[in-house]
Short mmCIF file of C-alpha atoms and ligand atoms in Angstrom, two decimals:
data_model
loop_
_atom_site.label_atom_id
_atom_site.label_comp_id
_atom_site.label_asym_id
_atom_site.label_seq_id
_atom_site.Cartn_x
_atom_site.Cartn_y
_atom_site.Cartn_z
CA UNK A 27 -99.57 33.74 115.22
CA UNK A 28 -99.23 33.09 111.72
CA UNK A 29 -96.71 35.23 109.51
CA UNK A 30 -97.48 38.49 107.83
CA UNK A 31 -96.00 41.43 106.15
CA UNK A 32 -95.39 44.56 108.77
CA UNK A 33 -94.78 48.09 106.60
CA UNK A 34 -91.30 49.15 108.21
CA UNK A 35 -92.90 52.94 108.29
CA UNK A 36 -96.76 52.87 109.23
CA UNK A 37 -96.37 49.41 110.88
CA UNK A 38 -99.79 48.28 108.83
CA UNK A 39 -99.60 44.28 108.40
CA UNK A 40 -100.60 42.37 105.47
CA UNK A 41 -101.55 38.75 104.94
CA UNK A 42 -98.32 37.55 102.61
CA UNK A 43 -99.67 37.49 99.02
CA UNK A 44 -97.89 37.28 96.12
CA UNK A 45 -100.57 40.06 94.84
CA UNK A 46 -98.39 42.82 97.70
CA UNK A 47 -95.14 43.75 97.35
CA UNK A 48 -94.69 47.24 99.02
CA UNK A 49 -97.04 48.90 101.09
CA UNK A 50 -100.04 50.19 99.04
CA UNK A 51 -99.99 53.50 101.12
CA UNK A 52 -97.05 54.05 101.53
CA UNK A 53 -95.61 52.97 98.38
CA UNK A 54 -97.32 56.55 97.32
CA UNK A 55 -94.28 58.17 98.82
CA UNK A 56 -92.01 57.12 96.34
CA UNK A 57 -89.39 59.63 94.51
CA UNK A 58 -87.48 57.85 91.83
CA UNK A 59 -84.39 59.54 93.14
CA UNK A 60 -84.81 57.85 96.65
CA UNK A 61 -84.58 54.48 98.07
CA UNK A 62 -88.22 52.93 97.65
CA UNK A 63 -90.74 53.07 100.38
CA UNK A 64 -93.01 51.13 102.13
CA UNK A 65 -90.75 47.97 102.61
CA UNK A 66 -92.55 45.07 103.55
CA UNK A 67 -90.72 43.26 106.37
CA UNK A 68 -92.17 39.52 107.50
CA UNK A 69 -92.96 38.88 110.92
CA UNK A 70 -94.84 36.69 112.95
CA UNK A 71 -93.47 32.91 114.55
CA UNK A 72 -90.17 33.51 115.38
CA UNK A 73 -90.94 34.47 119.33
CA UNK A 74 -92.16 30.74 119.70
CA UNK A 75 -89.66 29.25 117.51
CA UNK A 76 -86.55 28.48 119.04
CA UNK A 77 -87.02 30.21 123.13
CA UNK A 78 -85.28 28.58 125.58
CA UNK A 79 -83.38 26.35 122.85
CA UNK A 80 -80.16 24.95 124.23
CA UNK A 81 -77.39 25.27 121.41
CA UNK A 82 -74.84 24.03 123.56
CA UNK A 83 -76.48 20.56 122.12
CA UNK A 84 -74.77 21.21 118.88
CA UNK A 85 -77.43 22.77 116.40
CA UNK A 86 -78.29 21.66 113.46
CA UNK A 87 -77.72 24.21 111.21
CA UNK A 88 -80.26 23.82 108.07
CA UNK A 89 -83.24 22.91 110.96
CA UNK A 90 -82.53 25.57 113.02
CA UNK A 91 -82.79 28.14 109.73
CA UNK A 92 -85.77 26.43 107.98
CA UNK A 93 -87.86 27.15 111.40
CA UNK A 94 -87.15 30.44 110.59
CA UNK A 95 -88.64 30.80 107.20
CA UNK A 96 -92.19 31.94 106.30
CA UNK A 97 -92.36 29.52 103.68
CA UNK A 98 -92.89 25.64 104.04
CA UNK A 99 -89.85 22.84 103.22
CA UNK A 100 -92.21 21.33 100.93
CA UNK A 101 -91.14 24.09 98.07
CA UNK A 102 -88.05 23.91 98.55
CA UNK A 103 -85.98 23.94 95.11
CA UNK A 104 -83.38 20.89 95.15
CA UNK A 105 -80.77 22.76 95.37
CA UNK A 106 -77.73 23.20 97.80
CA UNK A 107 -78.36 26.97 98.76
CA UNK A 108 -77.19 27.69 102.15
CA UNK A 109 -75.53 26.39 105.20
CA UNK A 110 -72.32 27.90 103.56
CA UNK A 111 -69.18 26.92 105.90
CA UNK A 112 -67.46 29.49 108.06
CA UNK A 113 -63.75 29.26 108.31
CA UNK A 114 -61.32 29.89 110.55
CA UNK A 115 -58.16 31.30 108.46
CA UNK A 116 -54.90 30.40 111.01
CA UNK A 117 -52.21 32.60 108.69
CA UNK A 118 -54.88 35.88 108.04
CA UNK A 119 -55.42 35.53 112.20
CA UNK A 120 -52.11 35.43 112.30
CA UNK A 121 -51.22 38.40 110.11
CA UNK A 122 -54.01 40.71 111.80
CA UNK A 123 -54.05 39.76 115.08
CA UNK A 124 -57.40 38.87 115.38
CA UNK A 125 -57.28 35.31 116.79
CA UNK A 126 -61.38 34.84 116.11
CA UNK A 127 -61.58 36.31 112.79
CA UNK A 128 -63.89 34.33 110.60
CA UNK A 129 -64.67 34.30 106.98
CA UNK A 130 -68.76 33.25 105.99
CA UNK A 131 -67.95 31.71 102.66
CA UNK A 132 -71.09 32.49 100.53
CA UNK A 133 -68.96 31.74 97.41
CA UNK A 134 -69.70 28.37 97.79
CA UNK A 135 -73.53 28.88 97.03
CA UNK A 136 -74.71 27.10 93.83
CA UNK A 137 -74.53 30.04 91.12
CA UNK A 138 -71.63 31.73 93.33
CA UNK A 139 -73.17 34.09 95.60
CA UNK A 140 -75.17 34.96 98.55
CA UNK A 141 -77.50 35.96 95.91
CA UNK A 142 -78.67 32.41 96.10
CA UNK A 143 -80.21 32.87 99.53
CA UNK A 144 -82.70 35.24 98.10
CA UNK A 145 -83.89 33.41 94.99
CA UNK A 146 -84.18 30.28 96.74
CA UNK A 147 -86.96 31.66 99.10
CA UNK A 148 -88.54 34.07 96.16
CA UNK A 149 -88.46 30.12 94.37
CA UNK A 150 -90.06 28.30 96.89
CA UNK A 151 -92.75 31.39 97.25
CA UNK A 152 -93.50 31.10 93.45
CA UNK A 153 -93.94 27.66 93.57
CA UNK A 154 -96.51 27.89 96.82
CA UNK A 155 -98.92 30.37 95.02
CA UNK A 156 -98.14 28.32 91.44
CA UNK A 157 -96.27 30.94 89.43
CA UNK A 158 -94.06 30.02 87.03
CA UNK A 159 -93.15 33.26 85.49
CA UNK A 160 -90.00 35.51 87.37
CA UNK A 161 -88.36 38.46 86.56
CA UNK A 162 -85.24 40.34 87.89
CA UNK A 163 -83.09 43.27 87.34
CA UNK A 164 -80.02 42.85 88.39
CA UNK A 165 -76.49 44.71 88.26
CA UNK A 166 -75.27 40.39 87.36
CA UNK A 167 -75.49 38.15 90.63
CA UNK A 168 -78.88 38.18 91.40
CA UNK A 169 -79.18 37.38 87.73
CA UNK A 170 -77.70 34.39 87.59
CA UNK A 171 -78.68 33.47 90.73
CA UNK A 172 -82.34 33.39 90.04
CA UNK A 173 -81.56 32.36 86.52
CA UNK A 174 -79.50 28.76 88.14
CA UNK A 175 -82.18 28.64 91.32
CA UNK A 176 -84.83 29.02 88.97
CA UNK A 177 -83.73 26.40 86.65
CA UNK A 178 -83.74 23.85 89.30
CA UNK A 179 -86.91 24.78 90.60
CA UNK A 180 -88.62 24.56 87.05
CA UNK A 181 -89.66 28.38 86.23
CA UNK A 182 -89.37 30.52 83.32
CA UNK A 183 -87.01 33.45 84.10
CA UNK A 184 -86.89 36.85 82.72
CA UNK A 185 -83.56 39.00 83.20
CA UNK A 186 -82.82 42.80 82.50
CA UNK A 187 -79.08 43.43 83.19
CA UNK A 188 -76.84 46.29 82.35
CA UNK A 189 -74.79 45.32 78.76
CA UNK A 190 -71.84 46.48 81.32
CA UNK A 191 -72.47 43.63 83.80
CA UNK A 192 -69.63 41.50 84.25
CA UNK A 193 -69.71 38.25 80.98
CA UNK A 194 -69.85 35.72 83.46
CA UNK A 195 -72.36 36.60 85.22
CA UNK A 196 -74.41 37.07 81.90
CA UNK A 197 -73.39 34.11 80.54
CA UNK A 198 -74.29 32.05 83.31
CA UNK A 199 -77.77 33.18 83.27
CA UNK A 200 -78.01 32.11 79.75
CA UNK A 201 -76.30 28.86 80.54
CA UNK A 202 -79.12 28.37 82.77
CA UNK A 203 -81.60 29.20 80.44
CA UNK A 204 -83.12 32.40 81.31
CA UNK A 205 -84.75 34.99 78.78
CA UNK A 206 -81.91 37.88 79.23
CA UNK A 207 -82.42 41.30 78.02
CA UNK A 208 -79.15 44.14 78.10
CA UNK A 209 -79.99 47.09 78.90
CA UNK A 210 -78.38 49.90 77.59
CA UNK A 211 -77.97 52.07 80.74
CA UNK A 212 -77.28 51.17 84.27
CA UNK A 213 -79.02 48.85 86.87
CA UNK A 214 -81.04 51.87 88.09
CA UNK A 215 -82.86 51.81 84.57
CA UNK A 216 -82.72 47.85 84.55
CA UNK A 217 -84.71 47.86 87.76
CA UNK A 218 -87.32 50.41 86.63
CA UNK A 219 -87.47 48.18 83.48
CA UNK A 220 -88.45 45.08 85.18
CA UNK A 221 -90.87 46.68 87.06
CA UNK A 222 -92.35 48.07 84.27
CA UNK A 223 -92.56 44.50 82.57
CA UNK A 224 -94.07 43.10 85.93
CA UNK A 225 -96.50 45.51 85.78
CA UNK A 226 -97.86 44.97 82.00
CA UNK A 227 -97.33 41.47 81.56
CA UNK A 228 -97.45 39.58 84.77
CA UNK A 229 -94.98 37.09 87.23
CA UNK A 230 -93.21 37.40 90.31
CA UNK A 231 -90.75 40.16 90.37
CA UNK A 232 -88.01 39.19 92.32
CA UNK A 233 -86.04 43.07 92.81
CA UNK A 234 -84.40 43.10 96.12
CA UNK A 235 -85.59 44.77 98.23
CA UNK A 236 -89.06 45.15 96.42
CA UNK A 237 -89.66 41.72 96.69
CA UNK A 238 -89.64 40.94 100.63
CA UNK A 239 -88.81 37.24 100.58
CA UNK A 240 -85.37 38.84 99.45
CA UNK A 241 -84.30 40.14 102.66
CA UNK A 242 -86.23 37.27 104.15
CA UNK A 243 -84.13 34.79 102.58
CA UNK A 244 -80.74 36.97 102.95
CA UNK A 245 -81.48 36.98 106.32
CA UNK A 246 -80.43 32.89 106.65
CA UNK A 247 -76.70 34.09 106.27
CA UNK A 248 -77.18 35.37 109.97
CA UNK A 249 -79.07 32.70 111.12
CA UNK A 250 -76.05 30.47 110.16
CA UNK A 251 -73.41 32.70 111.93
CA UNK A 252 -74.94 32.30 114.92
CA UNK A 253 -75.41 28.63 114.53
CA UNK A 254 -71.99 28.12 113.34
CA UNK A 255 -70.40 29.92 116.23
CA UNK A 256 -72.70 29.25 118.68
CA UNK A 257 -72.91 32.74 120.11
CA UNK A 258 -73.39 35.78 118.43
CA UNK A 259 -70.35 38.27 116.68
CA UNK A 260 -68.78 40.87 117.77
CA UNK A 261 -68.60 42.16 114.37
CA UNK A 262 -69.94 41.68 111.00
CA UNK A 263 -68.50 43.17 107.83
CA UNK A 264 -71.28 43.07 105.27
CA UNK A 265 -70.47 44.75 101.36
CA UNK A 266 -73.64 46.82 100.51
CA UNK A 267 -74.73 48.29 97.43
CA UNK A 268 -78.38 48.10 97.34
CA UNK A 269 -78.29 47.74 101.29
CA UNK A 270 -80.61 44.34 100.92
CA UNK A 271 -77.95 41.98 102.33
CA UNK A 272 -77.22 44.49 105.34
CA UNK A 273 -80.92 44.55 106.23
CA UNK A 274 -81.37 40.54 105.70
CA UNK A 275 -78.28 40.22 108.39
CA UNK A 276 -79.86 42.93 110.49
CA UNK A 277 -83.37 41.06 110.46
CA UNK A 278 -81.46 36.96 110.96
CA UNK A 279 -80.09 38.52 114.10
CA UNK A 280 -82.97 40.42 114.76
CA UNK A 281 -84.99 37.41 115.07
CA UNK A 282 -82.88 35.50 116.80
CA UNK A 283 -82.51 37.86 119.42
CA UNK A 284 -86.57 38.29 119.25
CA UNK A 285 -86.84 34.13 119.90
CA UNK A 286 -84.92 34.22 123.06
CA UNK A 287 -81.44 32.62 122.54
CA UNK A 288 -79.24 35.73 122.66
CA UNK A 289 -79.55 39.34 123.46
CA UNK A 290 -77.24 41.58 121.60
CA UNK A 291 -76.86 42.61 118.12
CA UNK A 292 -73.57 42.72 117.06
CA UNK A 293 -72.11 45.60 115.63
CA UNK A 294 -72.66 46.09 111.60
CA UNK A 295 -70.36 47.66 109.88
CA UNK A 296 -71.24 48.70 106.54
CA UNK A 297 -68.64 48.67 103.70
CA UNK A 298 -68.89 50.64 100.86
CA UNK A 299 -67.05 51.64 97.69
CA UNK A 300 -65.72 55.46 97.79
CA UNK A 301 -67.40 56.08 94.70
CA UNK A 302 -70.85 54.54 95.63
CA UNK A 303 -71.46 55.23 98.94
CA UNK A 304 -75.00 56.47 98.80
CA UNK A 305 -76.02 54.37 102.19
CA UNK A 306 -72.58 56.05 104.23
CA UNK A 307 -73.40 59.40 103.37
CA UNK A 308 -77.31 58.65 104.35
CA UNK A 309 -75.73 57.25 108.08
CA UNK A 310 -73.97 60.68 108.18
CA UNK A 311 -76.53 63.10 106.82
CA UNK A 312 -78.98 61.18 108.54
CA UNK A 313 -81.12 61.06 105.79
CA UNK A 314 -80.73 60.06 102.03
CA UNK A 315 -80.20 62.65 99.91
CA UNK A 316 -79.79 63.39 95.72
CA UNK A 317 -78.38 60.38 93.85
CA UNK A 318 -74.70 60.65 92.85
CA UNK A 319 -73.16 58.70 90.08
CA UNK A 320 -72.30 55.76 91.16
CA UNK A 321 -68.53 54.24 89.65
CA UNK A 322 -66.42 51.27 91.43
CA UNK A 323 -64.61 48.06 90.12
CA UNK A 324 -66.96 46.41 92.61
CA UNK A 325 -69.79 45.93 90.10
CA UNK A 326 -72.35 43.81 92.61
CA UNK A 327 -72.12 46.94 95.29
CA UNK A 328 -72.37 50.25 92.46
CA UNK A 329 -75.71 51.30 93.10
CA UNK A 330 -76.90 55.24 92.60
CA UNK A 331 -80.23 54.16 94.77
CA UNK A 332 -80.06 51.92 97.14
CA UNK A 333 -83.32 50.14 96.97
CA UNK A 334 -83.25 48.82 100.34
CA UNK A 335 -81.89 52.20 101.90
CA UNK A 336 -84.56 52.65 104.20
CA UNK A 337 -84.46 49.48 105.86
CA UNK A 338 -80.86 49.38 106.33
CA UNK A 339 -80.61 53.24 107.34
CA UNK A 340 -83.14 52.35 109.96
CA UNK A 341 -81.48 49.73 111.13
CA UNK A 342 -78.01 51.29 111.59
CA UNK A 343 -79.64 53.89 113.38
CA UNK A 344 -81.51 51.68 115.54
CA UNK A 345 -78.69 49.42 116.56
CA UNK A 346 -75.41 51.56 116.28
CA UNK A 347 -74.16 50.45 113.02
CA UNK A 348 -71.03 51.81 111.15
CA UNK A 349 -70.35 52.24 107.80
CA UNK A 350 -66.80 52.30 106.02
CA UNK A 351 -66.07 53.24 102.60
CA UNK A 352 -62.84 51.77 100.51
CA UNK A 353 -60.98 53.13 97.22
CA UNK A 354 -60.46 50.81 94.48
CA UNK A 355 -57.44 50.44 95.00
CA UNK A 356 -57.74 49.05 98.23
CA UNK A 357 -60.03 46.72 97.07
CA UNK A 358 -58.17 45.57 94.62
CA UNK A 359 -55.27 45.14 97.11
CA UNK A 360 -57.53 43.46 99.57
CA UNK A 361 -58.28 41.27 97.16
CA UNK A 362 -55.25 39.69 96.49
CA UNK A 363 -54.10 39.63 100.06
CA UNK A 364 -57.34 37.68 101.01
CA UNK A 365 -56.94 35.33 98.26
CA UNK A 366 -53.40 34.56 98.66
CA UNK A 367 -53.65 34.34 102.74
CA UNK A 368 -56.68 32.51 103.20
CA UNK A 369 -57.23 30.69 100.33
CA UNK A 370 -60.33 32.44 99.21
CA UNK A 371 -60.68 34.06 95.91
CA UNK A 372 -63.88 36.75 96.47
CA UNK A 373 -65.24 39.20 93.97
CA UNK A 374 -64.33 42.96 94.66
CA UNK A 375 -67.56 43.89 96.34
CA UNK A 376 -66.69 41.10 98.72
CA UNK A 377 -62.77 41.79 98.96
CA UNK A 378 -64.05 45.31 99.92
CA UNK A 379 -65.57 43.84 103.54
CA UNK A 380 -61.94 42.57 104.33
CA UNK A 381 -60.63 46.47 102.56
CA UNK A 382 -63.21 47.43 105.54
CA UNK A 383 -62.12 45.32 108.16
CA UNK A 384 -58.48 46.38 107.49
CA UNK A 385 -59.30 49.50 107.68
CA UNK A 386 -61.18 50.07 111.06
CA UNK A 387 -59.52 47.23 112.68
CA UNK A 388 -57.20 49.69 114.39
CA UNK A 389 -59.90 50.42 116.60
CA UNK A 390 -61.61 47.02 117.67
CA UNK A 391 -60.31 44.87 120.35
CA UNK A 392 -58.34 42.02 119.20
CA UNK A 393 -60.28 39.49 120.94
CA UNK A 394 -63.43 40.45 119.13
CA UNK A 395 -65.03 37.81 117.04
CA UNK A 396 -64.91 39.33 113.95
CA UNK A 397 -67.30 37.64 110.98
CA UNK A 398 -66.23 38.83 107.41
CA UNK A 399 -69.28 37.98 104.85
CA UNK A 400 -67.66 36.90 101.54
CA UNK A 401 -70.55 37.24 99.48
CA UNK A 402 -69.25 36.16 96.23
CA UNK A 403 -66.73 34.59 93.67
CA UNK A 404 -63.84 35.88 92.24
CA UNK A 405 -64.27 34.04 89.18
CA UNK A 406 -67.50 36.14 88.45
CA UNK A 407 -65.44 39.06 87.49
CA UNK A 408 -61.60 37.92 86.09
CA UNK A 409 -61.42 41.83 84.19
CA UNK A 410 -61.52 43.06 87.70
CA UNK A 411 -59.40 40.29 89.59
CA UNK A 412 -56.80 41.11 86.31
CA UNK A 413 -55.88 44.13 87.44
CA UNK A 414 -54.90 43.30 90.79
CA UNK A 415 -52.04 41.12 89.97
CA UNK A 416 -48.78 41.05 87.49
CA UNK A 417 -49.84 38.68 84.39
CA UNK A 418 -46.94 37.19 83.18
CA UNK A 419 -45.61 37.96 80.31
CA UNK A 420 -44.29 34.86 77.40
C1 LIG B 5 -75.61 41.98 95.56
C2 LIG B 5 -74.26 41.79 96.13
C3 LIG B 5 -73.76 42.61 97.14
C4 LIG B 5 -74.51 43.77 97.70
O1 LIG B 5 -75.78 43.45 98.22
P1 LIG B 5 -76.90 44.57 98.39
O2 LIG B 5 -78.06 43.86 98.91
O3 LIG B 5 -77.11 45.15 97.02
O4 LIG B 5 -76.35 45.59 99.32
C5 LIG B 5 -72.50 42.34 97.63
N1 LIG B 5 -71.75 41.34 97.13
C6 LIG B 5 -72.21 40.52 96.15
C7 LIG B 5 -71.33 39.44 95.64
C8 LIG B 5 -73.47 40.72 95.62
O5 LIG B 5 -73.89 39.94 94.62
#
């Protein structure tokens, strides 16, 4: 069976076309003030892909991922993106109890951030059907992330970002050389922006969530868990805003279960800001309801619509997922304690799946192994990191 797009609500497949992003009927259904519908989720070759494969050999990470990919090696940017290390922080186990903790260090992707997994699939896809030309709206990481990933992979890249996004994250992009426009407003009216551009003038739009090869290549971050450890979690903390990295860990595991070589999903929990939260009030309403204003020092997760709420609702549903939501202030705090007992400096949204952990961990066994996704820098966002800490004074 070759691969295809599957619509994750009439179940209608597609041949995978650049020309398709979300289901043409279904797509119908959309209300600006909802998630978008009509997700296009790839399926197809993992059954036969790895049943029956003995990982007691010692995997190899990057070949066991790449077999899961619906896009050939041969456009492949040259870029490092991926097989990120997992570590195994002795004085944090230590302090929490949890002797199998375990942080996924996505920091140490190429532009800084998980974001990288994404762009380096939509990058390969461009290059397959010959299109030079992508856009992206982004609240800043998947900015520069498809701004650096782009630049290696030789396309022309066209940014709309809030004039609020965090200045390193814009100024990387421009480092890299992409066309950025600031948009006065927020990422909700950056997104519809892009789309609109898309639309009139052509090129790939690479929106998460819209574009599928984004949860497609966020998915790899699971892949590599289970790799790494050689078994699947207990628990994963993922940060979500726009819910895309959620449903990309839901669908790595998802297919590995579906090729044979474990049977149980672990247990997501969703971690959310307090005041953006749109994903943990769907899990509890059980449906998503009017947008509310979205404000959080953890820029990369403030999102009024989550673009990707569908998927990821379904999929909490589906497998028993939890969601947790965190002040700022615990963020901040979490932060600082995770950088200063590990050794790893993460942005907010990412300090906020430790703020999670922390939280909840009350109520997990100790033994669990517990995965934390740290999905980006702290040096992407000093303002925020600033107010964490005493400055000295001279
Ligand atoms: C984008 C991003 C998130 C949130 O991912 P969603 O797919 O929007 O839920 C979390 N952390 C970092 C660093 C990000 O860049």
């Amino acid at each position: 069976m070759e691969w295809k797009y599957r619509c994750i609500e009439c179940g209608k497949s597609y041949e995978i076309s650049p020309d398709i992003m979300l289901c043409p009927g279904c797509k119908k259904k959309y209300d600006p003030k909802k998630p978008l519908r009509g997700i296009l989720e790839v399926v197809g070759k993992t059954g036969e892909l790895s049943a029956g494969r003995d990982l007691s050999a010692g995997p190899d990470t990057v070949d066991f991922v790449h077999r899961f990919l619906p896009v050939e090696r041969e456009y492949f940017p040259s870029v490092p993106v991926g097989n990120t290390p997992i570590w195994r922080p002795m004085r944090l186990r230590k302090k929490t109890g949890f002797e199998n903790l375990y942080l996924k260090d996505d920091t140490l992707n190429p532009t800084g951030s998980l974001k990288d997994r994404a762009s380096f699939l939509v990058s390969a896809f461009a290059r397959k059907f010959h299109i030079q030309d992508v856009v992206v709206a982004s609240t800043g990481n998947a900015a520069s992330s498809m701004a650096g990933i782009g630049a290696a992979a030789g396309l022309n890249i066209r940014i709309f970002i809030p004039s609020s996004a965090p200045k390193a994250k814009m100024v990387q992009a421009l480092q890299y050389g992409a066309d950025v426009t600031l948009v006065d407003g927020t990422y909700d009216t950056a997104f519809d922006m892009s789309i609109e551009f898309t639309d009139r003038h052509g090129g790939l739009n690479r929106n998460t969530a819209f574009n599928p090869m984004t949860i497609e290549g966020k998915k790899t971050a699971a892949l590599e868990i289970f790799a790494q450890l050689n078994r699947m979690p207990d628990y994963v903390f993922v940060p979500a805003g726009d819910g895309v990295i959620l449903s990309g860990v839901y669908k790595g595991f998802k297919d590995i279960i579906g090729s044979g070589p474990a049977e149980e999903m672990p247990v997501i929990y969703a971690v959310q800001a307090e005041g953006s939260q749109a994903i943990c009030r769907a899990l509890r309403d059980g449906d998503f309801g009017e947008p509310e204003r979205s404000s959080t020092i953890a820029d990369s997760i403030a999102v009024e619509v989550p673009r990707g709420g569908y998927y990821a609702l379904s999929s909490l549903k589906k497998y028993s997922g939890r969601c947790v939501t965190v002040s700022d202030d615990e963020i901040l705090k979490a932060q600082h304690e995770l950088a200063s007992e590990s050794g790893l400096f993460a942005e907010p949204s990412s300090s906020a799946a430790f703020a999670g952990f922390k939280k909840v961990k009350a109520g997990l066994s100790e033994e669990s192994v517990v995965v934390l996704l740290i999905t980006g820098s702290g040096l992407k966002d000093i303002d925020a990191a600033m107010k964490g800490i005493d400055i000295p004074q001279h």
